mmCIF file of C-alpha atoms and ligand atoms in Angstrom:
data_model
loop_
_atom_site.group_PDB
_atom_site.id
_atom_site.type_symbol
_atom_site.label_atom_id
_atom_site.label_comp_id
_atom_site.label_asym_id
_atom_site.label_seq_id
_atom_site.Cartn_x
_atom_site.Cartn_y
_atom_site.Cartn_z
ATOM 1 C CA MET A 1 0.000 0.000 0.000
ATOM 2 C CA PHE A 2 1.155 3.563 -0.737
ATOM 3 C CA THR A 3 3.004 4.649 2.405
ATOM 4 C CA ILE A 4 3.443 8.171 3.704
ATOM 5 C CA GLY A 5 5.521 9.583 6.543
ATOM 6 C CA VAL A 6 4.371 12.652 8.444
ATOM 7 C CA LEU A 7 6.714 15.208 10.027
ATOM 8 C CA ALA A 8 5.023 17.435 12.616
ATOM 9 C CA SER A 9 6.233 19.819 15.325
ATOM 10 C CA GLY A 10 2.993 20.824 17.011
ATOM 11 C CA LYS A 11 -0.597 20.032 17.805
ATOM 12 C CA GLY A 12 -1.079 17.724 14.841
ATOM 13 C CA SER A 13 -4.545 18.685 13.644
ATOM 14 C CA ASN A 14 -3.506 18.021 10.038
ATOM 15 C CA LEU A 15 -2.169 14.617 11.051
ATOM 16 C CA GLY A 16 -5.535 14.020 12.747
ATOM 17 C CA ALA A 17 -7.354 14.955 9.543
ATOM 18 C CA ILE A 18 -5.200 12.576 7.491
ATOM 19 C CA ILE A 19 -5.876 9.748 9.973
ATOM 20 C CA ASN A 20 -9.643 10.430 9.848
ATOM 21 C CA HIS A 21 -9.566 10.257 6.060
ATOM 22 C CA VAL A 22 -7.728 6.926 6.232
ATOM 23 C CA LYS A 23 -10.310 5.592 8.686
ATOM 24 C CA SER A 24 -13.208 6.744 6.498
ATOM 25 C CA GLY A 25 -11.682 4.956 3.484
ATOM 26 C CA PHE A 26 -11.241 8.214 1.517
ATOM 27 C CA LEU A 27 -7.464 7.644 1.643
ATOM 28 C CA LYS A 28 -6.235 4.189 0.742
ATOM 29 C CA ILE A 29 -2.771 4.672 2.166
ATOM 30 C CA LYS A 30 -0.701 3.651 5.154
ATOM 31 C CA ILE A 31 0.896 6.149 7.545
ATOM 32 C CA GLY A 32 4.236 4.376 8.045
ATOM 33 C CA VAL A 33 5.676 6.691 10.680
ATOM 34 C CA VAL A 34 5.174 10.083 12.333
ATOM 35 C CA ILE A 35 8.370 11.920 13.304
ATOM 36 C CA SER A 36 8.709 15.041 15.414
ATOM 37 C CA ASP A 37 11.527 17.382 16.355
ATOM 38 C CA ASN A 38 9.590 18.224 19.515
ATOM 39 C CA PRO A 39 9.244 15.540 22.200
ATOM 40 C CA ASP A 40 6.072 17.204 23.524
ATOM 41 C CA ALA A 41 4.304 17.510 20.166
ATOM 42 C CA PHE A 42 0.682 16.428 20.541
ATOM 43 C CA ALA A 43 1.069 14.983 17.035
ATOM 44 C CA LEU A 44 3.116 12.141 18.582
ATOM 45 C CA GLU A 45 0.302 11.361 21.017
ATOM 46 C CA ILE A 46 -2.258 11.378 18.223
ATOM 47 C CA ALA A 47 -0.094 8.918 16.274
ATOM 48 C CA ARG A 48 0.379 6.579 19.254
ATOM 49 C CA ALA A 49 -3.310 6.702 20.124
ATOM 50 C CA ASN A 50 -4.001 5.499 16.587
ATOM 51 C CA GLY A 51 -1.442 2.704 16.599
ATOM 52 C CA ILE A 52 0.966 4.532 14.293
ATOM 53 C CA GLU A 53 4.716 4.366 14.878
ATOM 54 C CA ALA A 54 5.712 7.692 16.499
ATOM 55 C CA ARG A 55 9.307 8.832 16.825
ATOM 56 C CA TYR A 56 10.956 11.871 18.379
ATOM 57 C CA ILE A 57 14.288 12.443 16.657
ATOM 58 C CA GLU A 58 16.451 15.140 18.207
ATOM 59 C CA PRO A 59 16.863 18.060 15.827
ATOM 60 C CA GLY A 60 20.334 19.022 17.085
ATOM 61 C CA ARG A 61 21.883 22.364 17.870
ATOM 62 C CA TYR A 62 20.147 24.659 15.349
ATOM 63 C CA ARG A 63 16.766 26.393 15.646
ATOM 64 C CA THR A 64 15.493 26.520 12.066
ATOM 65 C CA ILE A 65 17.178 23.540 10.402
ATOM 66 C CA LEU A 66 18.048 19.986 11.391
ATOM 67 C CA ASP A 67 21.627 19.278 12.324
ATOM 68 C CA PRO A 68 23.059 17.442 9.267
ATOM 69 C CA GLU A 69 23.852 14.354 11.348
ATOM 70 C CA GLN A 70 20.327 14.322 12.733
ATOM 71 C CA GLU A 71 18.807 14.940 9.317
ATOM 72 C CA LYS A 72 20.391 11.654 8.183
ATOM 73 C CA LYS A 73 18.502 9.901 10.991
ATOM 74 C CA TYR A 74 15.209 11.399 9.753
ATOM 75 C CA VAL A 75 15.948 10.088 6.261
ATOM 76 C CA SER A 76 16.919 6.611 7.538
ATOM 77 C CA CYS A 77 13.806 6.381 9.687
ATOM 78 C CA LEU A 78 11.557 7.331 6.759
ATOM 79 C CA ARG A 79 13.314 4.785 4.533
ATOM 80 C CA GLU A 80 13.093 2.056 7.191
ATOM 81 C CA HIS A 81 9.348 2.530 7.223
ATOM 82 C CA GLY A 82 9.039 2.302 3.451
ATOM 83 C CA VAL A 83 7.891 5.906 3.059
ATOM 84 C CA GLU A 84 7.119 6.949 -0.526
ATOM 85 C CA LEU A 85 5.781 10.449 0.219
ATOM 86 C CA VAL A 86 6.908 12.764 3.026
ATOM 87 C CA CYS A 87 4.149 15.057 4.309
ATOM 88 C CA LEU A 88 5.200 18.081 6.337
ATOM 89 C CA ALA A 89 2.311 18.966 8.630
ATOM 90 C CA GLY A 90 3.303 21.924 10.763
ATOM 91 C CA PHE A 91 6.962 20.852 10.717
ATOM 92 C CA MET A 92 8.773 24.016 11.674
ATOM 93 C CA ARG A 93 12.223 23.364 10.238
ATOM 94 C CA ILE A 94 13.707 23.899 6.802
ATOM 95 C CA ILE A 95 14.693 20.706 4.993
ATOM 96 C CA LYS A 96 18.181 20.729 3.450
ATOM 97 C CA LYS A 97 19.746 19.174 0.371
ATOM 98 C CA PRO A 98 20.549 15.610 1.529
ATOM 99 C CA PHE A 99 16.910 15.194 2.539
ATOM 100 C CA PHE A 100 15.784 16.447 -0.895
ATOM 101 C CA ASP A 101 18.145 14.158 -2.675
ATOM 102 C CA ALA A 102 16.734 11.193 -0.749
ATOM 103 C CA PHE A 103 13.086 12.092 -1.470
ATOM 104 C CA GLU A 104 13.309 14.184 -4.604
ATOM 105 C CA GLY A 105 9.871 15.376 -5.766
ATOM 106 C CA ARG A 106 8.283 13.365 -2.959
ATOM 107 C CA ILE A 107 7.989 15.948 -0.172
ATOM 108 C CA ILE A 108 4.860 18.073 0.256
ATOM 109 C CA ASN A 109 3.850 20.771 2.723
ATOM 110 C CA ILE A 110 0.709 22.538 3.900
ATOM 111 C CA HIS A 111 1.067 26.298 4.335
ATOM 112 C CA PRO A 112 -1.526 28.632 5.903
ATOM 113 C CA SER A 113 -1.738 31.303 3.163
ATOM 114 C CA LEU A 114 -2.362 31.639 -0.538
ATOM 115 C CA LEU A 115 1.231 31.320 -1.701
ATOM 116 C CA PRO A 116 3.236 33.093 -3.008
ATOM 117 C CA SER A 117 1.764 35.602 -0.523
ATOM 118 C CA PHE A 118 2.996 35.356 3.048
ATOM 119 C CA PRO A 119 5.603 32.590 3.084
ATOM 120 C CA GLY A 120 7.353 31.846 6.377
ATOM 121 C CA LEU A 121 6.047 32.023 9.912
ATOM 122 C CA GLU A 122 2.582 33.010 11.191
ATOM 123 C CA ALA A 123 1.187 33.530 7.722
ATOM 124 C CA TRP A 124 -2.301 34.138 9.146
ATOM 125 C CA LYS A 125 -0.934 37.093 11.149
ATOM 126 C CA GLN A 126 0.919 38.409 8.101
ATOM 127 C CA ALA A 127 -2.401 38.321 6.186
ATOM 128 C CA ILE A 128 -4.235 40.351 8.852
ATOM 129 C CA ASP A 129 -1.383 42.851 9.216
ATOM 130 C CA HIS A 130 -1.263 43.339 5.430
ATOM 131 C CA GLY A 131 -5.025 43.894 5.245
ATOM 132 C CA VAL A 132 -5.847 41.338 2.549
ATOM 133 C CA LYS A 133 -9.556 40.493 2.162
ATOM 134 C CA PHE A 134 -8.925 36.843 1.339
ATOM 135 C CA SER A 135 -6.352 34.379 2.542
ATOM 136 C CA GLY A 136 -6.373 30.591 2.671
ATOM 137 C CA CYS A 137 -4.028 27.652 2.472
ATOM 138 C CA THR A 138 -1.777 25.934 -0.037
ATOM 139 C CA VAL A 139 -0.488 22.393 -0.473
ATOM 140 C CA HIS A 140 2.744 22.460 -2.441
ATOM 141 C CA PHE A 141 5.729 20.359 -3.337
ATOM 142 C CA VAL A 142 8.736 21.325 -1.259
ATOM 143 C CA ASP A 143 11.769 22.650 -3.095
ATOM 144 C CA GLN A 144 14.883 24.258 -1.683
ATOM 145 C CA GLY A 145 13.282 27.673 -1.177
ATOM 146 C CA ILE A 146 10.973 28.611 1.683
ATOM 147 C CA ASP A 147 7.381 27.801 0.660
ATOM 148 C CA THR A 148 8.257 28.246 -3.022
ATOM 149 C CA GLY A 149 7.619 24.843 -4.644
ATOM 150 C CA PRO A 150 4.961 23.969 -7.264
ATOM 151 C CA ILE A 151 1.416 24.442 -5.981
ATOM 152 C CA ILE A 152 -0.852 21.384 -5.875
ATOM 153 C CA LEU A 153 -4.081 22.715 -4.297
ATOM 154 C CA GLN A 154 -5.286 25.921 -2.687
ATOM 155 C CA ALA A 155 -8.411 26.933 -0.772
ATOM 156 C CA VAL A 156 -9.635 30.467 -0.145
ATOM 157 C CA VAL A 157 -10.822 31.847 3.205
ATOM 158 C CA PRO A 158 -12.293 35.363 3.557
ATOM 159 C CA VAL A 159 -10.670 37.627 6.140
ATOM 160 C CA LEU A 160 -13.434 39.118 8.316
ATOM 161 C CA GLU A 161 -13.306 42.626 9.757
ATOM 162 C CA ASP A 162 -13.396 41.382 13.328
ATOM 163 C CA ASP A 163 -10.912 38.536 12.761
ATOM 164 C CA THR A 164 -8.117 38.008 15.224
ATOM 165 C CA PRO A 165 -5.058 36.122 13.930
ATOM 166 C CA GLU A 166 -6.144 33.105 16.001
ATOM 167 C CA ARG A 167 -9.707 33.068 14.623
ATOM 168 C CA LEU A 168 -8.474 33.411 11.043
ATOM 169 C CA HIS A 169 -5.961 30.595 11.582
ATOM 170 C CA LEU A 170 -8.695 28.292 12.903
ATOM 171 C CA ARG A 171 -10.868 28.929 9.821
ATOM 172 C CA ILE A 172 -7.863 28.393 7.543
ATOM 173 C CA GLN A 173 -7.188 25.110 9.320
ATOM 174 C CA GLU A 174 -10.719 23.874 8.562
ATOM 175 C CA LYS A 175 -9.768 24.145 4.876
ATOM 176 C CA GLU A 176 -6.327 22.623 5.442
ATOM 177 C CA HIS A 177 -8.023 19.528 6.822
ATOM 178 C CA ILE A 178 -9.866 19.136 3.506
ATOM 179 C CA ILE A 179 -7.202 19.960 0.919
ATOM 180 C CA TYR A 180 -4.231 18.189 2.521
ATOM 181 C CA PRO A 181 -5.876 14.738 2.535
ATOM 182 C CA LEU A 182 -7.160 15.415 -0.994
ATOM 183 C CA ALA A 183 -3.658 16.259 -2.254
ATOM 184 C CA ILE A 184 -2.301 13.053 -0.676
ATOM 185 C CA LYS A 185 -5.076 11.078 -2.367
ATOM 186 C CA LEU A 186 -4.289 12.605 -5.784
ATOM 187 C CA ILE A 187 -0.582 11.814 -5.434
ATOM 188 C CA SER A 188 -1.186 8.285 -4.127
ATOM 189 C CA GLU A 189 -3.468 7.616 -7.101
ATOM 190 C CA GLN A 190 -0.923 9.101 -9.529
ATOM 191 C CA LYS A 191 -3.361 11.757 -10.725
ATOM 192 C CA ILE A 192 -0.801 14.541 -10.688
ATOM 193 C CA ARG A 193 1.656 15.676 -13.348
ATOM 194 C CA ILE A 194 4.171 18.506 -13.092
ATOM 195 C CA GLU A 195 4.953 20.691 -16.102
ATOM 196 C CA LYS A 196 7.570 23.269 -15.145
ATOM 197 C CA ARG A 197 5.918 25.008 -12.181
ATOM 198 C CA ARG A 198 2.383 23.904 -13.000
ATOM 199 C CA VAL A 199 0.866 20.929 -11.253
ATOM 200 C CA LEU A 200 -1.802 19.424 -13.496
ATOM 201 C CA ILE A 201 -4.485 17.254 -11.985
ATOM 202 C CA ASP A 202 -6.249 14.493 -13.883
ATOM 203 C CA GLU A 203 -9.977 14.206 -13.422
ATOM 204 C CA TYR A 204 -11.008 12.761 -10.091
HETATM 205 C C1 GAR B 301 -0.835 24.549 10.080
HETATM 206 O O1 GAR B 301 -1.721 25.627 10.058
HETATM 207 C C2 GAR B 301 0.166 24.633 8.955
HETATM 208 O O2 GAR B 301 -0.372 25.223 7.817
HETATM 209 C C3 GAR B 301 1.240 25.505 9.571
HETATM 210 O O3 GAR B 301 1.345 25.047 10.888
HETATM 211 C C4 GAR B 301 0.057 24.599 11.322
HETATM 212 C C5 GAR B 301 0.221 23.250 11.969
HETATM 213 O O4 GAR B 301 -0.974 22.852 12.544
HETATM 214 N N1 GAR B 301 2.467 25.387 8.873
HETATM 215 C C6 GAR B 301 3.291 26.400 8.683
HETATM 216 O O5 GAR B 301 3.101 27.529 9.094
HETATM 217 C C7 GAR B 301 4.546 26.047 7.882
HETATM 218 N N2 GAR B 301 5.204 27.232 7.440
HETATM 219 P P1 GAR B 301 -1.239 21.385 13.061
HETATM 220 O O6 GAR B 301 -0.052 21.009 13.948
HETATM 221 O O7 GAR B 301 -2.505 21.496 13.853
HETATM 222 O O8 GAR B 301 -1.368 20.471 11.874
#
């Protein structure tokens, strides 16, 4: 069965959504392993509670990247579990070249804005501060830039006048929980082609 690995640093609501879509039969995939750089990530508890292998792998001495030695352990762990697609779900570190080389074209990410607007951290706050009327979320392939890879799916969320960053983020997350499982389904069923930067989706 098509096997994914999930990397998560935080509360794991996207992991939860993926698991629910596996349970409902919408996704015919296996979650081989969930790895976190944060020993207290709720994502690890969600994985364990659902009988999924959950690993904390120390990130090493840096704040925004994985220590190269540690990054090798992430790659080995994903390989050991037969992972074909790596799904970043709130993983708050930048992946470097050896990781890309190991999983070239097979790493995807969910980002809480309509890219290319508002890459980086707290995109929902950036959207409010900028005053945009619509924001949303994006599933994209990961390349070596920050939130710059080819876009697979996007969903739009209106920004309301009385929105706080937290409220906007929660509404964006409702859409994340729909489009991330859908993107995984499309990839697992080989319904996606990439032409230059454009991701073309076969009928589904
Ligand atoms: C999600 O909103 C995701 O888009 C964001 O972190 C959150 C994780 O939530 N990712 C980024 O900002 C990456 N730049 P979760 O732990 O509940 O899935």
